[in-house]
Amino acid sequence: MTEAPSPWLTYRRLIGFARPYRGLLVLAAVGMLLEAAAGAYFTFLMSPVIDDTFSEGDKGVGLLLPLSIVGLFVVRGIAGYIADTQMAKSGRSIARDLRVNVLDKYLRLPGLRFDAEPVPSMLIRLGSDSDQVSQAAIDALRVMVQQTLQVVGSLAVMLYYSWRVTVAIFLLGPPLAWVMDKVGRRYRSISHRIQESGGHLLQAAEQALSNQQEVKVYGAQRVELARYTELANTNLRLSMKVEATRSISSALVQLMGSIGLALLLFLAGREAVAGRLSAGDFVALMMAMMAIIPALKQLTNVQGMLQRGVASAERLFTVLDAPDEVDTGGRALVRARGEIEFRDVTARYPGQQQAALSDVAFVARPGTVTAIVGRSGSGKSTLIKLIPRFYDVESGQILLDGHPLQDYRLADLRRQIALVGQQVMLFDGTVAENVAYGELQDATDGKLDAAIEGANAMEFVARMPDGLRTSIGSKGGRLSGGQRQRLAIARAMLKDAPILILDEATAALDTESERLVQDALNRLMPDRTTLVIAHRLSTIEHADQVLVMDHGRIVERGTHSELLQQGGLYAHLHRMQFHEGP
Ligand SMILES: Nc1ncnc2c1ncn2[C@@H]1O[C@H](COP(=O)(O)OP(=O)(O)OP(=O)(O)O)[C@@H](O)[C@H]1O
Ligand SMILES: [Mg+2]
C-alpha cells in the first residue's frame, strides 16, 4: 500500500457519501437543535424553580413551571425521535451504497486481484467495514453535534448565571483535550489491527468449514481449532486493549468532572458569600456542569468511532480506487469467426521468477479442436485464461480474427467465449437460472430446453421434483459431479458462442456419465473454435491438433498419431496417463 491519505481527507471523502441524504440530515439537525435547546432551557429553569419554590413561597408560578417542564420534555422527545430516525436512515443508506459500490468494483477488478486478496477479506469489506464507515460518517456525527450542542447550551446557562465560576472551571479544558488526543491516537492504532485480526479469523473459519470433509478425514480438527484459537486470542487481546483504553479514558474524564465539581463548590461558596449567586443559580450551575460531563465523555468515545470508521473507509477506498480491468479497446464485435492466434506469448504471475508461459505460438482455426496436454503445472490453465483476458500477457500478442484481443471491448470479447471449467461453478438457484445465467437470462424456454436436452441433462432434470424450477442448493451441492458438468455444458450450449474453452475434469466419471458428458460435448463442439485441456484420450484422438506443453512452452505439436510416432514427451505421457480409454 502507498502512503495512506490523511484521516481528514478520508473523512471528507466519506462525508461525500452523505450528500444524497442531505435532506434527511438537515431534518435531523433541526431535531437535534430543538432537543438541545429544550435541554438547556430546562437547566436554565432550575434557578427560578428553586428560588421561587423554596425561598419566598410565591404561589403565582406554582402551576406554570411544572407544566412547562413536561412540555419541554415532550418537545425534546419528539425532536430527539426525529433526529435519531433520520440519522439512522442516512447512516444505513450510506452503508448500503458503499456495499453495493464495493461489490460492483470487485466484479470489475482484474483476475490478479483475486490471487492477492482472499475472498473472506473481501467479505469483511462488504460487511463490517461498510457498517463501521456508516457509523463514523453518521453516528459519530450525531454524537458530535448532539453532545457539542449539549455542551454549548449548558455552557451558555453557566455563563448566564456566573461567568466567573464558568471561566475558572473551564481552565480544566486544555488538560482534558490533551487526554482525549492521547486516547484517540491509541485507539486508531489498535482499531486498524483489530479489523485485520477479524479478517484473519473469518478466513480461518471459512477454510475449516468449507473443507469440512477434508478436515474430518484427515483428523485436522485439532489443527484447525488451534489455528482458529490462536487468532481468536489475538483478537481478544486487541479487544481488551480497546476496552481498556475506552475505560481509562472515561475514568479520566470522570475524574476531571469531579475536580470540576469540587472547584464549583469552592468557587460558588465564595460567590454566594459575595451575594452574586442564589441557591437556585447554584443548582442550575451544577446541573449544567453535570450535563457537560457525560457529553464530554461521549465526545471522547466519538473519537474511537471516528478512528475505526476512518480506518475502514481507507480500506474501502483503496478497493474503490483500484484500477478496473483494462478495457480500452473500441472495436465492436458482434460475432467473431473465431480464429485465435497466439504470437510468441509470454505470461508471468506477479512475483514469480519463472514465466508461466514462454513464447507460446499457435493458431486455432474455426471449426477445429485444439487439445492441450502436458504435466501438471505446465501452463495449460494459464494459457486458456489469457483468452477471456482474465490475465494479460507480458509480451507477445493474442489475436482474434486478426486483431489483438485488447482492441476489442472486453464485454464483446467475452461474449464470444463459452467456458466449461475444471470445477463447474453453479450458483444458489434453480436449474433454469443456472443454465440461463447472466446475459442468457432472457433466453426463451424453447432454447433453454434444447440446451438442456443437447447437454444430455434432461434425463435427470426431468426427474427432479420441480423440473427446471428445482433449486440445486448452494454451489449445486445437490447434484453429482457428472450432472454438474452437464449443466455447465448446457449453459455453454445456450450461449452458443464461437469459441469454446474446456478444462476437462481430471476426476474420472463412471463410464455411463463419461459417455453422456462426451456425447454432449461432441454435440457442442462442431462449427466452433474449441480449445480443450484434455485428460480424456477420446478427446485427444479426435482433436485436429494437439499441443504438448512443458514448463510453459509448447514442446511438441501435431495430431495424436503423429505425436505417438515421434516418440517424445507425448508418447511418454500417453504411456503413463492414457492407457485406459473410455
Ligand atoms: N494465480 C497464480 N499465481 C501465481 N502462480 C500461478 C497461479 N496460477 C498458476 N500459477 C503457476 O503457473 C504455473 C502454471 O500453472 P497452470 O495452472 O497453468 O498449470 P496447469 O498446466 O493448468 O496444471 P494442472 O494440470 O495441474 O491444472 C504453475 O507453476 C503454477 O504454480
Ligand atoms: Mg490447470
Coordinates of C-alpha atoms and ligand atoms in Angstrom, one line a residue:
M1 CA 0.0 0.0 0.0
T2 CA 1.2 3.5 -0.7
E3 CA 1.3 6.4 1.7
A4 CA -2.1 6.5 3.5
P5 CA -4.1 9.6 2.9
S6 CA -4.6 11.9 5.9
P7 CA -7.6 10.8 8.1
W8 CA -9.1 14.2 7.4
L9 CA -9.1 13.7 3.7
T10 CA -10.6 10.2 4.1
Y11 CA -13.3 11.6 6.3
R12 CA -14.1 14.4 3.9
R13 CA -14.5 11.8 1.1
L14 CA -16.6 9.7 3.4
I15 CA -18.9 12.6 4.1
G16 CA -19.3 12.9 0.3
F17 CA -21.3 9.7 0.5
A18 CA -23.8 11.5 2.8
R19 CA -24.6 14.1 0.1
P20 CA -27.6 12.3 -1.3
Y21 CA -29.1 12.3 2.2
R22 CA -28.7 16.0 2.8
G23 CA -32.4 16.5 3.3
L24 CA -32.6 13.8 6.0
L25 CA -29.6 15.3 7.7
V26 CA -30.9 18.8 7.7
L27 CA -34.1 17.5 9.3
A28 CA -32.0 15.6 11.8
A29 CA -30.0 18.7 12.6
V30 CA -33.2 20.7 13.3
G31 CA -34.3 17.9 15.6
M32 CA -31.0 18.0 17.4
L33 CA -31.1 21.8 17.8
L34 CA -34.5 21.7 19.2
E35 CA -33.6 18.9 21.6
A36 CA -30.5 20.7 22.8
A37 CA -32.4 24.0 23.2
A38 CA -35.1 22.2 25.2
G39 CA -32.5 20.6 27.4
A40 CA -30.7 23.8 28.0
Y41 CA -33.8 25.7 28.8
F42 CA -34.7 23.1 31.3
T43 CA -31.5 23.6 33.1
F44 CA -32.0 27.3 32.9
L45 CA -35.4 27.0 34.6
M46 CA -33.8 25.3 37.6
S47 CA -32.8 28.6 39.1
P48 CA -36.3 30.1 39.2
V49 CA -37.8 26.8 40.2
I50 CA -35.6 26.5 43.2
D51 CA -35.7 30.2 44.2
D52 CA -39.4 30.6 43.7
T53 CA -40.5 27.3 45.3
F54 CA -38.3 27.3 48.3
S55 CA -37.4 30.9 49.1
E56 CA -40.4 33.3 49.1
G57 CA -43.2 30.8 48.6
D58 CA -44.7 32.8 45.8
K59 CA -47.7 30.8 44.8
G60 CA -48.2 32.6 41.4
V61 CA -45.9 30.3 39.4
G62 CA -46.9 27.1 41.1
L63 CA -48.5 25.5 38.1
L64 CA -46.9 27.1 35.2
L65 CA -43.4 25.9 35.8
P66 CA -44.1 22.2 36.4
L67 CA -46.3 22.2 33.3
S68 CA -43.7 23.9 31.2
I69 CA -41.2 21.2 32.3
V70 CA -43.4 18.5 31.0
G71 CA -44.0 20.5 27.8
L72 CA -40.2 20.8 27.4
F73 CA -39.7 17.1 27.6
V74 CA -42.5 16.4 25.1
V75 CA -40.7 18.8 22.6
R76 CA -37.4 17.2 23.5
G77 CA -38.7 13.7 23.0
I78 CA -40.2 14.4 19.6
A79 CA -37.2 16.3 18.4
G80 CA -34.9 13.5 19.6
Y81 CA -37.0 10.9 17.8
I82 CA -36.8 12.8 14.5
A83 CA -33.1 13.3 14.9
D84 CA -32.4 9.7 15.7
T85 CA -34.5 8.2 13.0
Q86 CA -33.3 10.5 10.3
M87 CA -29.7 10.0 11.3
A88 CA -30.1 6.2 11.4
K89 CA -31.8 6.2 8.0
S90 CA -29.0 8.2 6.3
G91 CA -26.3 6.1 8.1
R92 CA -27.7 2.8 7.0
S93 CA -28.3 4.1 3.5
I94 CA -24.6 5.1 3.3
A95 CA -23.6 1.6 4.4
R96 CA -25.8 0.2 1.7
D97 CA -24.4 2.5 -1.0
L98 CA -20.8 1.6 0.0
R99 CA -21.5 -2.1 -0.1
V100 CA -23.1 -2.0 -3.5
N101 CA -20.3 0.2 -4.9
V102 CA -17.7 -2.1 -3.5
L103 CA -19.2 -5.3 -4.8
D104 CA -19.6 -3.6 -8.2
K105 CA -16.0 -2.7 -8.0
Y106 CA -14.8 -6.2 -7.0
L107 CA -16.6 -7.6 -10.0
R108 CA -14.6 -5.3 -12.3
L109 CA -11.2 -5.9 -10.8
P110 CA -8.6 -7.9 -12.8
G111 CA -8.1 -11.5 -12.0
L112 CA -4.8 -10.8 -10.4
R113 CA -6.5 -9.1 -7.6
F114 CA -8.3 -12.3 -6.6
D115 CA -4.9 -14.0 -6.2
A116 CA -3.8 -11.3 -3.9
E117 CA -6.8 -10.7 -1.7
P118 CA -8.7 -13.7 -0.3
V119 CA -12.4 -13.7 -0.7
P120 CA -13.2 -13.6 3.1
S121 CA -11.2 -10.4 3.4
M122 CA -13.4 -9.1 0.6
L123 CA -16.4 -10.2 2.6
I124 CA -15.2 -8.1 5.6
R125 CA -15.0 -5.0 3.3
L126 CA -18.6 -5.6 2.4
G127 CA -19.7 -6.4 5.9
S128 CA -18.3 -4.8 9.0
D129 CA -16.1 -2.3 7.1
S130 CA -19.2 -0.8 5.4
D131 CA -21.0 -0.7 8.8
Q132 CA -18.1 1.0 10.6
V133 CA -17.9 3.6 7.9
S134 CA -21.5 4.5 8.1
Q135 CA -21.1 4.7 11.9
A136 CA -18.2 7.0 11.5
A137 CA -20.0 9.2 9.0
I138 CA -23.3 9.4 10.7
D139 CA -23.5 8.1 14.3
A140 CA -20.3 9.8 15.2
L141 CA -21.5 13.0 13.5
R142 CA -24.7 12.7 15.5
V143 CA -23.0 12.2 18.8
M144 CA -20.7 15.0 18.0
V145 CA -23.4 17.5 17.1
Q146 CA -25.7 16.4 19.8
Q147 CA -23.2 16.5 22.5
T148 CA -21.5 19.6 21.3
L149 CA -24.9 21.4 21.4
Q150 CA -25.4 20.0 24.8
V151 CA -22.1 21.4 25.9
V152 CA -22.7 24.7 24.3
G153 CA -26.2 25.0 25.8
S154 CA -25.1 24.1 29.2
L155 CA -22.1 26.4 28.9
A156 CA -24.5 29.3 28.0
V157 CA -26.6 28.6 31.1
M158 CA -23.5 28.6 33.2
L159 CA -22.1 31.8 31.8
Y160 CA -25.5 33.4 32.3
Y161 CA -25.6 32.6 36.0
S162 CA -21.9 33.2 36.8
W163 CA -19.2 33.9 34.2
R164 CA -16.6 34.0 36.9
V165 CA -17.2 30.4 38.1
T166 CA -17.6 29.2 34.5
V167 CA -14.3 30.7 33.3
A168 CA -12.5 29.3 36.3
I169 CA -13.9 25.8 35.8
F170 CA -13.0 25.8 32.1
L171 CA -9.4 26.2 32.8
L172 CA -9.7 22.4 33.0
G173 CA -10.4 22.3 29.3
P174 CA -6.8 22.1 27.9
P175 CA -5.7 19.1 30.1
L176 CA -9.0 17.4 29.1
A177 CA -8.3 17.9 25.4
W178 CA -4.8 16.6 25.9
V179 CA -6.1 13.4 27.4
M180 CA -8.7 13.0 24.6
D181 CA -6.0 13.3 22.0
K182 CA -3.7 10.7 23.6
V183 CA -6.6 8.3 23.8
G184 CA -7.6 8.9 20.2
R185 CA -4.1 8.1 18.9
R186 CA -4.0 4.8 20.8
Y187 CA -7.5 3.9 19.5
R188 CA -6.5 4.4 16.0
S189 CA -3.6 2.1 16.0
I190 CA -5.5 -0.6 17.8
S191 CA -8.6 -0.4 15.7
H192 CA -6.6 -0.9 12.5
R193 CA -5.2 -4.1 13.9
I194 CA -8.4 -5.4 15.3
Q195 CA -10.0 -5.2 11.9
E196 CA -7.2 -7.1 10.3
S197 CA -7.5 -9.7 13.0
G198 CA -11.2 -10.1 12.4
G199 CA -10.4 -10.8 8.7
H200 CA -7.9 -13.5 9.6
L201 CA -10.4 -15.1 12.0
L202 CA -13.1 -15.2 9.3
Q203 CA -10.6 -16.6 6.8
A204 CA -9.5 -19.4 9.1
A205 CA -13.1 -20.4 9.9
E206 CA -14.1 -20.3 6.2
Q207 CA -11.2 -22.5 5.3
A208 CA -12.0 -25.1 8.0
L209 CA -15.8 -25.1 7.4
S210 CA -15.9 -25.2 3.6
N211 CA -13.3 -28.0 3.7
Q212 CA -15.1 -29.9 6.4
Q213 CA -14.8 -33.2 4.7
E214 CA -11.1 -33.0 4.4
V215 CA -10.8 -31.7 7.9
K216 CA -12.7 -34.8 9.2
V217 CA -11.0 -37.4 7.0
Y218 CA -7.5 -36.1 7.9
G219 CA -8.4 -35.6 11.5
A220 CA -7.4 -32.0 11.3
Q221 CA -10.0 -30.7 13.7
R222 CA -7.3 -30.0 16.4
V223 CA -5.0 -28.3 14.0
E224 CA -7.8 -26.1 12.6
L225 CA -9.1 -25.4 16.0
A226 CA -5.6 -24.4 17.2
R227 CA -5.1 -22.1 14.3
Y228 CA -8.5 -20.5 15.0
T229 CA -8.0 -20.3 18.7
E230 CA -4.7 -18.5 18.3
L231 CA -6.3 -16.0 16.0
A232 CA -9.2 -15.6 18.4
N233 CA -6.8 -15.0 21.2
T234 CA -5.1 -12.2 19.3
N235 CA -8.5 -10.8 18.6
L236 CA -9.4 -11.0 22.3
R237 CA -6.1 -9.3 23.3
L238 CA -6.8 -6.4 20.9
S239 CA -10.4 -6.1 22.0
M240 CA -9.2 -5.9 25.6
K241 CA -6.8 -3.1 24.7
V242 CA -9.6 -1.2 23.1
E243 CA -11.8 -1.7 26.1
A244 CA -9.1 -0.7 28.5
T245 CA -8.4 2.4 26.5
R246 CA -12.1 3.2 26.5
S247 CA -12.4 2.6 30.2
I248 CA -9.3 4.6 31.2
S249 CA -10.4 7.4 29.0
S250 CA -13.8 7.6 30.6
A251 CA -12.4 7.3 34.1
L252 CA -10.1 10.2 33.3
V253 CA -12.9 12.2 32.1
Q254 CA -14.9 11.5 35.2
L255 CA -12.0 12.4 37.3
M256 CA -11.8 15.7 35.6
G257 CA -15.5 16.1 36.2
S258 CA -15.1 15.6 39.9
I259 CA -12.3 18.1 40.0
G260 CA -14.7 20.5 38.3
L261 CA -17.4 19.8 40.8
A262 CA -15.0 20.4 43.7
L263 CA -13.9 23.6 42.1
L264 CA -17.5 24.6 41.6
L265 CA -18.4 24.0 45.2
F266 CA -15.4 26.0 46.4
L267 CA -16.0 28.9 44.0
A268 CA -19.8 29.0 44.3
G269 CA -19.4 29.2 48.1
R270 CA -17.3 32.4 47.7
E271 CA -19.7 33.9 45.1
A272 CA -22.7 33.2 47.3
V273 CA -21.0 35.0 50.2
A274 CA -20.3 37.9 47.9
G275 CA -24.1 38.0 47.2
R276 CA -23.7 37.2 43.4
L277 CA -25.2 33.7 43.5
S278 CA -28.5 32.4 44.8
A279 CA -29.3 28.9 45.8
G280 CA -31.2 28.4 42.5
D281 CA -28.3 29.8 40.5
F282 CA -26.1 27.3 42.1
V283 CA -28.3 24.3 41.3
A284 CA -28.6 25.5 37.7
L285 CA -24.9 25.8 37.5
M286 CA -24.3 22.4 39.0
M287 CA -26.9 20.7 36.7
A288 CA -25.4 22.4 33.7
M289 CA -22.0 21.2 34.6
M290 CA -23.3 17.7 35.3
A291 CA -24.8 17.6 31.9
I292 CA -21.5 18.6 30.4
I293 CA -19.5 15.7 31.9
P294 CA -21.3 12.8 30.2
A295 CA -21.4 14.9 27.0
L296 CA -17.7 15.2 27.1
K297 CA -17.3 11.5 27.8
Q298 CA -19.4 10.7 24.8
L299 CA -17.3 13.0 22.8
T300 CA -14.2 11.1 23.7
N301 CA -15.9 7.9 22.6
V302 CA -16.7 9.5 19.3
Q303 CA -13.0 9.7 18.7
G304 CA -12.8 5.9 18.7
M305 CA -15.8 5.6 16.5
L306 CA -14.3 8.0 14.0
Q307 CA -11.0 6.4 14.1
R308 CA -12.4 3.0 13.4
G309 CA -14.6 4.3 10.6
V310 CA -11.8 6.2 9.0
A311 CA -9.6 3.0 9.1
S312 CA -12.4 1.1 7.5
A313 CA -13.0 3.8 5.0
E314 CA -9.4 3.8 4.0
R315 CA -9.6 0.2 3.2
L316 CA -12.8 0.6 1.2
F317 CA -11.4 3.5 -0.7
T318 CA -8.3 1.5 -1.7
V319 CA -10.7 -1.0 -3.2
L320 CA -12.8 1.7 -4.9
D321 CA -9.7 3.4 -6.3
A322 CA -8.1 0.2 -7.6
P323 CA -7.9 0.2 -11.4
D324 CA -10.5 -1.7 -13.3
E325 CA -9.7 -4.4 -15.7
V326 CA -8.1 -2.7 -18.7
D327 CA -10.8 -2.1 -21.2
T328 CA -9.7 0.4 -23.7
G329 CA -10.4 -1.3 -26.9
G330 CA -13.0 0.3 -29.2
R331 CA -13.5 -2.3 -31.8
A332 CA -17.1 -3.6 -31.7
L333 CA -17.6 -7.3 -32.3
V334 CA -21.0 -9.0 -32.8
R335 CA -20.0 -12.5 -33.7
A336 CA -16.4 -13.5 -34.2
R337 CA -15.4 -16.1 -36.8
G338 CA -13.3 -17.5 -34.0
E339 CA -9.8 -17.7 -35.3
I340 CA -7.4 -17.5 -32.4
E341 CA -3.7 -16.9 -32.8
F342 CA -1.0 -16.8 -30.2
R343 CA 2.2 -15.0 -31.3
D344 CA 5.1 -15.7 -29.0
V345 CA 3.1 -15.2 -25.9
T346 CA 4.9 -14.9 -22.6
A347 CA 3.0 -14.6 -19.4
R348 CA 4.1 -14.4 -15.8
Y349 CA 2.3 -14.2 -12.5
P350 CA 3.5 -11.3 -10.3
G351 CA 6.4 -12.1 -8.1
Q352 CA 7.3 -15.2 -10.0
Q353 CA 10.8 -15.7 -11.5
Q354 CA 9.7 -18.3 -14.0
A355 CA 7.3 -17.3 -16.7
A356 CA 4.2 -19.4 -16.6
L357 CA 4.2 -19.3 -20.4
S358 CA 7.1 -18.7 -22.7
D359 CA 7.0 -18.0 -26.4
V360 CA 3.8 -19.8 -27.0
A361 CA 2.7 -19.7 -30.7
F362 CA -0.1 -21.5 -32.4
V363 CA -3.2 -20.9 -34.4
A364 CA -6.7 -22.4 -33.7
R365 CA -9.0 -22.2 -36.7
P366 CA -12.8 -22.1 -36.6
G367 CA -14.4 -25.5 -36.7
T368 CA -11.3 -27.2 -35.2
V369 CA -10.5 -28.7 -31.9
T370 CA -7.1 -27.9 -30.3
A371 CA -6.2 -30.2 -27.4
I372 CA -3.7 -29.0 -24.9
V373 CA -1.9 -31.7 -22.9
G374 CA 1.0 -31.6 -20.5
R375 CA 2.1 -32.4 -17.0
S376 CA 0.6 -30.6 -14.1
G377 CA 1.9 -27.1 -13.7
S378 CA 3.0 -26.9 -17.3
G379 CA 0.9 -23.9 -18.0
K380 CA -2.3 -25.3 -19.6
S381 CA -4.8 -23.4 -17.5
T382 CA -2.7 -20.2 -17.7
L383 CA -2.9 -20.4 -21.5
I384 CA -6.7 -20.6 -21.7
K385 CA -7.1 -17.9 -19.0
L386 CA -5.5 -15.4 -21.3
I387 CA -8.2 -15.7 -24.0
P388 CA -11.0 -14.1 -22.0
R389 CA -8.3 -11.8 -20.6
F390 CA -8.6 -12.9 -17.0
Y391 CA -4.8 -12.1 -17.1
D392 CA -2.8 -10.1 -19.6
V393 CA 0.3 -11.2 -21.4
E394 CA 3.7 -10.0 -20.5
S395 CA 4.9 -10.0 -24.1
G396 CA 3.7 -11.2 -27.5
Q397 CA 0.2 -11.0 -28.8
I398 CA -3.1 -12.9 -28.9
L399 CA -5.3 -12.2 -31.9
L400 CA -8.9 -13.0 -32.5
D401 CA -9.9 -12.8 -36.2
G402 CA -6.6 -11.0 -36.9
H403 CA -6.9 -8.3 -34.2
P404 CA -5.2 -8.1 -30.8
L405 CA -7.6 -9.0 -28.0
Q406 CA -7.1 -5.6 -26.3
D407 CA -8.6 -3.9 -29.3
Y408 CA -12.0 -5.4 -28.6
R409 CA -14.3 -4.2 -25.9
L410 CA -13.9 -6.6 -23.0
A411 CA -17.6 -7.4 -22.8
D412 CA -17.8 -8.1 -26.6
L413 CA -14.7 -10.3 -26.4
R414 CA -16.1 -12.3 -23.5
R415 CA -19.5 -12.7 -25.3
Q416 CA -17.6 -14.8 -27.9
I417 CA -16.5 -17.3 -25.3
A418 CA -18.2 -20.2 -23.6
L419 CA -16.3 -21.7 -20.8
V420 CA -16.6 -25.0 -19.0
G421 CA -14.2 -25.1 -16.2
Q422 CA -12.4 -27.9 -14.3
Q423 CA -14.6 -27.3 -11.3
V424 CA -18.1 -26.5 -12.5
M425 CA -19.4 -23.4 -10.8
L426 CA -23.0 -23.3 -10.1
F427 CA -24.9 -20.8 -8.1
D428 CA -27.6 -21.0 -5.5
G429 CA -30.8 -21.0 -7.6
T430 CA -32.9 -23.2 -9.8
V431 CA -31.7 -25.4 -12.7
A432 CA -33.1 -22.9 -15.2
E433 CA -31.4 -19.9 -13.5
N434 CA -28.1 -21.7 -13.6
V435 CA -28.3 -22.6 -17.2
A436 CA -29.8 -19.3 -18.4
Y437 CA -27.1 -17.4 -16.4
G438 CA -26.1 -13.7 -16.8
E439 CA -26.8 -12.3 -20.2
L440 CA -28.6 -15.5 -21.1
Q441 CA -31.3 -14.9 -18.6
D442 CA -33.8 -13.8 -21.3
A443 CA -33.4 -17.0 -23.3
T444 CA -36.7 -18.5 -24.4
D445 CA -38.0 -21.7 -22.8
G446 CA -37.6 -23.4 -26.1
K447 CA -33.9 -22.6 -26.4
L448 CA -33.4 -23.5 -22.7
D449 CA -35.0 -26.9 -23.2
A450 CA -33.0 -27.5 -26.3
A451 CA -29.7 -26.7 -24.5
I452 CA -30.5 -28.9 -21.6
E453 CA -31.6 -31.7 -24.0
G454 CA -28.4 -31.3 -26.0
A455 CA -26.3 -31.5 -22.9
N456 CA -27.9 -34.8 -22.0
A457 CA -29.1 -33.2 -18.8
M458 CA -32.8 -33.5 -19.5
E459 CA -32.9 -37.1 -18.3
F460 CA -32.0 -36.1 -14.7
V461 CA -33.6 -32.6 -14.7
A462 CA -36.9 -34.1 -15.7
R463 CA -36.8 -36.5 -12.7
M464 CA -36.2 -33.6 -10.3
P465 CA -39.2 -32.6 -8.2
D466 CA -39.9 -29.3 -9.8
G467 CA -38.1 -30.0 -13.1
L468 CA -36.3 -26.9 -14.4
R469 CA -37.5 -24.9 -11.4
T470 CA -35.8 -27.2 -8.9
S471 CA -33.4 -25.4 -6.6
I472 CA -30.0 -27.1 -6.8
G473 CA -28.6 -25.9 -3.5
S474 CA -25.6 -23.7 -2.8
K475 CA -22.9 -24.4 -5.3
G476 CA -25.0 -27.2 -6.8
G477 CA -24.4 -29.3 -3.8
R478 CA -27.5 -31.5 -4.5
L479 CA -26.1 -32.7 -7.9
S480 CA -23.5 -35.3 -8.7
G481 CA -20.2 -34.4 -10.5
G482 CA -21.4 -35.6 -13.9
Q483 CA -24.7 -33.8 -13.5
R484 CA -22.9 -30.6 -12.7
Q485 CA -20.8 -30.9 -15.7
R486 CA -23.7 -31.5 -18.0
L487 CA -25.4 -28.4 -16.6
A488 CA -22.3 -26.4 -17.4
I489 CA -22.3 -27.8 -20.9
A490 CA -26.0 -26.8 -21.2
R491 CA -25.0 -23.3 -20.2
A492 CA -22.3 -23.2 -22.8
M493 CA -24.8 -24.6 -25.4
L494 CA -27.3 -21.9 -24.7
K495 CA -24.6 -19.3 -25.0
D496 CA -23.8 -20.7 -28.5
A497 CA -20.5 -18.7 -28.6
P498 CA -18.0 -19.1 -31.5
I499 CA -15.2 -20.0 -29.1
L500 CA -15.5 -22.9 -26.7
I501 CA -13.0 -23.4 -23.9
L502 CA -13.0 -26.6 -21.9
D503 CA -10.9 -27.5 -18.9
E504 CA -11.7 -31.2 -18.6
A505 CA -12.2 -32.5 -15.2
T506 CA -9.3 -34.7 -14.1
A507 CA -11.5 -36.8 -11.9
A508 CA -12.8 -39.7 -13.9
L509 CA -16.5 -40.2 -14.1
D510 CA -18.1 -43.6 -14.3
T511 CA -18.4 -45.0 -17.8
E512 CA -22.1 -44.1 -18.2
S513 CA -21.7 -40.4 -17.1
E514 CA -18.5 -40.2 -19.1
R515 CA -20.3 -41.3 -22.2
L516 CA -23.2 -38.8 -21.6
V517 CA -20.8 -35.9 -21.0
Q518 CA -18.6 -36.9 -24.0
D519 CA -21.7 -37.2 -26.2
A520 CA -22.9 -33.8 -25.1
L521 CA -19.5 -32.2 -25.8
N522 CA -19.4 -33.8 -29.2
R523 CA -22.7 -32.1 -30.0
L524 CA -21.3 -28.7 -28.6
M525 CA -18.0 -28.6 -30.5
P526 CA -18.8 -28.5 -34.2
D527 CA -18.6 -25.2 -36.0
R528 CA -16.7 -23.6 -33.1
T529 CA -13.1 -23.0 -32.2
T530 CA -12.6 -25.4 -29.4
L531 CA -9.6 -25.3 -27.0
V532 CA -9.6 -28.1 -24.6
I533 CA -7.3 -29.0 -21.8
A534 CA -7.7 -32.7 -22.4
H535 CA -7.4 -35.5 -19.9
R536 CA -9.5 -38.0 -21.9
L537 CA -7.9 -40.0 -24.6
S538 CA -11.0 -39.8 -26.8
T539 CA -10.9 -36.0 -26.8
I540 CA -7.3 -36.0 -27.9
E541 CA -7.8 -38.6 -30.6
H542 CA -10.4 -36.5 -32.2
A543 CA -8.5 -33.2 -31.9
D544 CA -7.3 -31.5 -35.1
Q545 CA -4.1 -30.5 -33.3
V546 CA -2.5 -31.5 -30.0
L547 CA -0.2 -29.0 -28.3
V548 CA 2.1 -30.7 -25.8
M549 CA 3.2 -28.3 -23.0
D550 CA 6.1 -28.5 -20.7
H551 CA 7.4 -25.8 -18.4
G552 CA 5.3 -23.2 -20.1
R553 CA 6.5 -24.0 -23.6
I554 CA 4.9 -25.9 -26.5
V555 CA 7.4 -28.7 -26.9
E556 CA 5.6 -30.8 -29.4
R557 CA 2.6 -30.4 -31.7
G558 CA 0.7 -32.5 -34.2
T559 CA -2.1 -35.0 -34.3
H560 CA -2.4 -37.8 -31.8
S561 CA -0.9 -40.4 -34.2
E562 CA 1.8 -38.1 -35.4
L563 CA 2.9 -37.4 -31.9
L564 CA 2.8 -41.1 -30.9
Q565 CA 5.2 -41.8 -33.8
Q566 CA 7.6 -39.1 -32.7
G567 CA 8.2 -41.0 -29.5
G568 CA 8.8 -37.8 -27.5
L569 CA 7.1 -36.4 -24.4
Y570 CA 3.6 -37.0 -25.7
A571 CA 4.3 -40.7 -26.3
H572 CA 5.7 -40.8 -22.8
L573 CA 2.7 -39.1 -21.2
H574 CA 0.4 -41.3 -23.3
R575 CA 2.0 -44.4 -21.9
M576 CA 1.7 -43.0 -18.3
Q577 CA -1.7 -41.5 -18.4
F578 CA -4.0 -42.5 -21.2
H579 CA -3.8 -46.3 -21.2
E580 CA -7.4 -46.7 -20.2
G581 CA -9.8 -45.3 -22.8
P582 CA -13.5 -44.7 -22.0
Ligands
LIG1 N1 -2.7 -17.5 -9.7 C1 -1.4 -17.8 -9.7 N2 -0.5 -17.1 -9.1 C2 0.8 -17.5 -9.2 N3 1.3 -18.5 -9.9 C3 0.4 -19.3 -10.5 C4 -1.0 -19.0 -10.5 N4 -1.7 -19.9 -11.2 C5 -0.7 -20.8 -11.6 N5 0.5 -20.4 -11.3 C6 1.8 -21.1 -11.6 O1 1.9 -21.1 -13.0 C7 2.3 -22.4 -13.5 C8 1.4 -22.9 -14.5 O2 0.1 -23.2 -13.8 P1 -1.1 -23.7 -14.6 O3 -2.3 -23.6 -13.7 O4 -1.2 -23.1 -15.9 O5 -0.8 -25.3 -14.8 P2 -1.6 -26.4 -15.5 O6 -0.9 -26.9 -16.6 O7 -3.0 -26.0 -15.7 O8 -1.6 -27.6 -14.4 P3 -2.8 -28.6 -14.0 O9 -2.8 -29.7 -15.0 O10 -2.3 -29.1 -12.7 O11 -4.1 -27.9 -13.9 C9 2.5 -23.2 -12.2 O12 3.9 -23.3 -11.9 C10 1.7 -22.5 -11.2 O13 2.4 -22.7 -9.9
MG2 MG -5.0 -26.5 -14.8

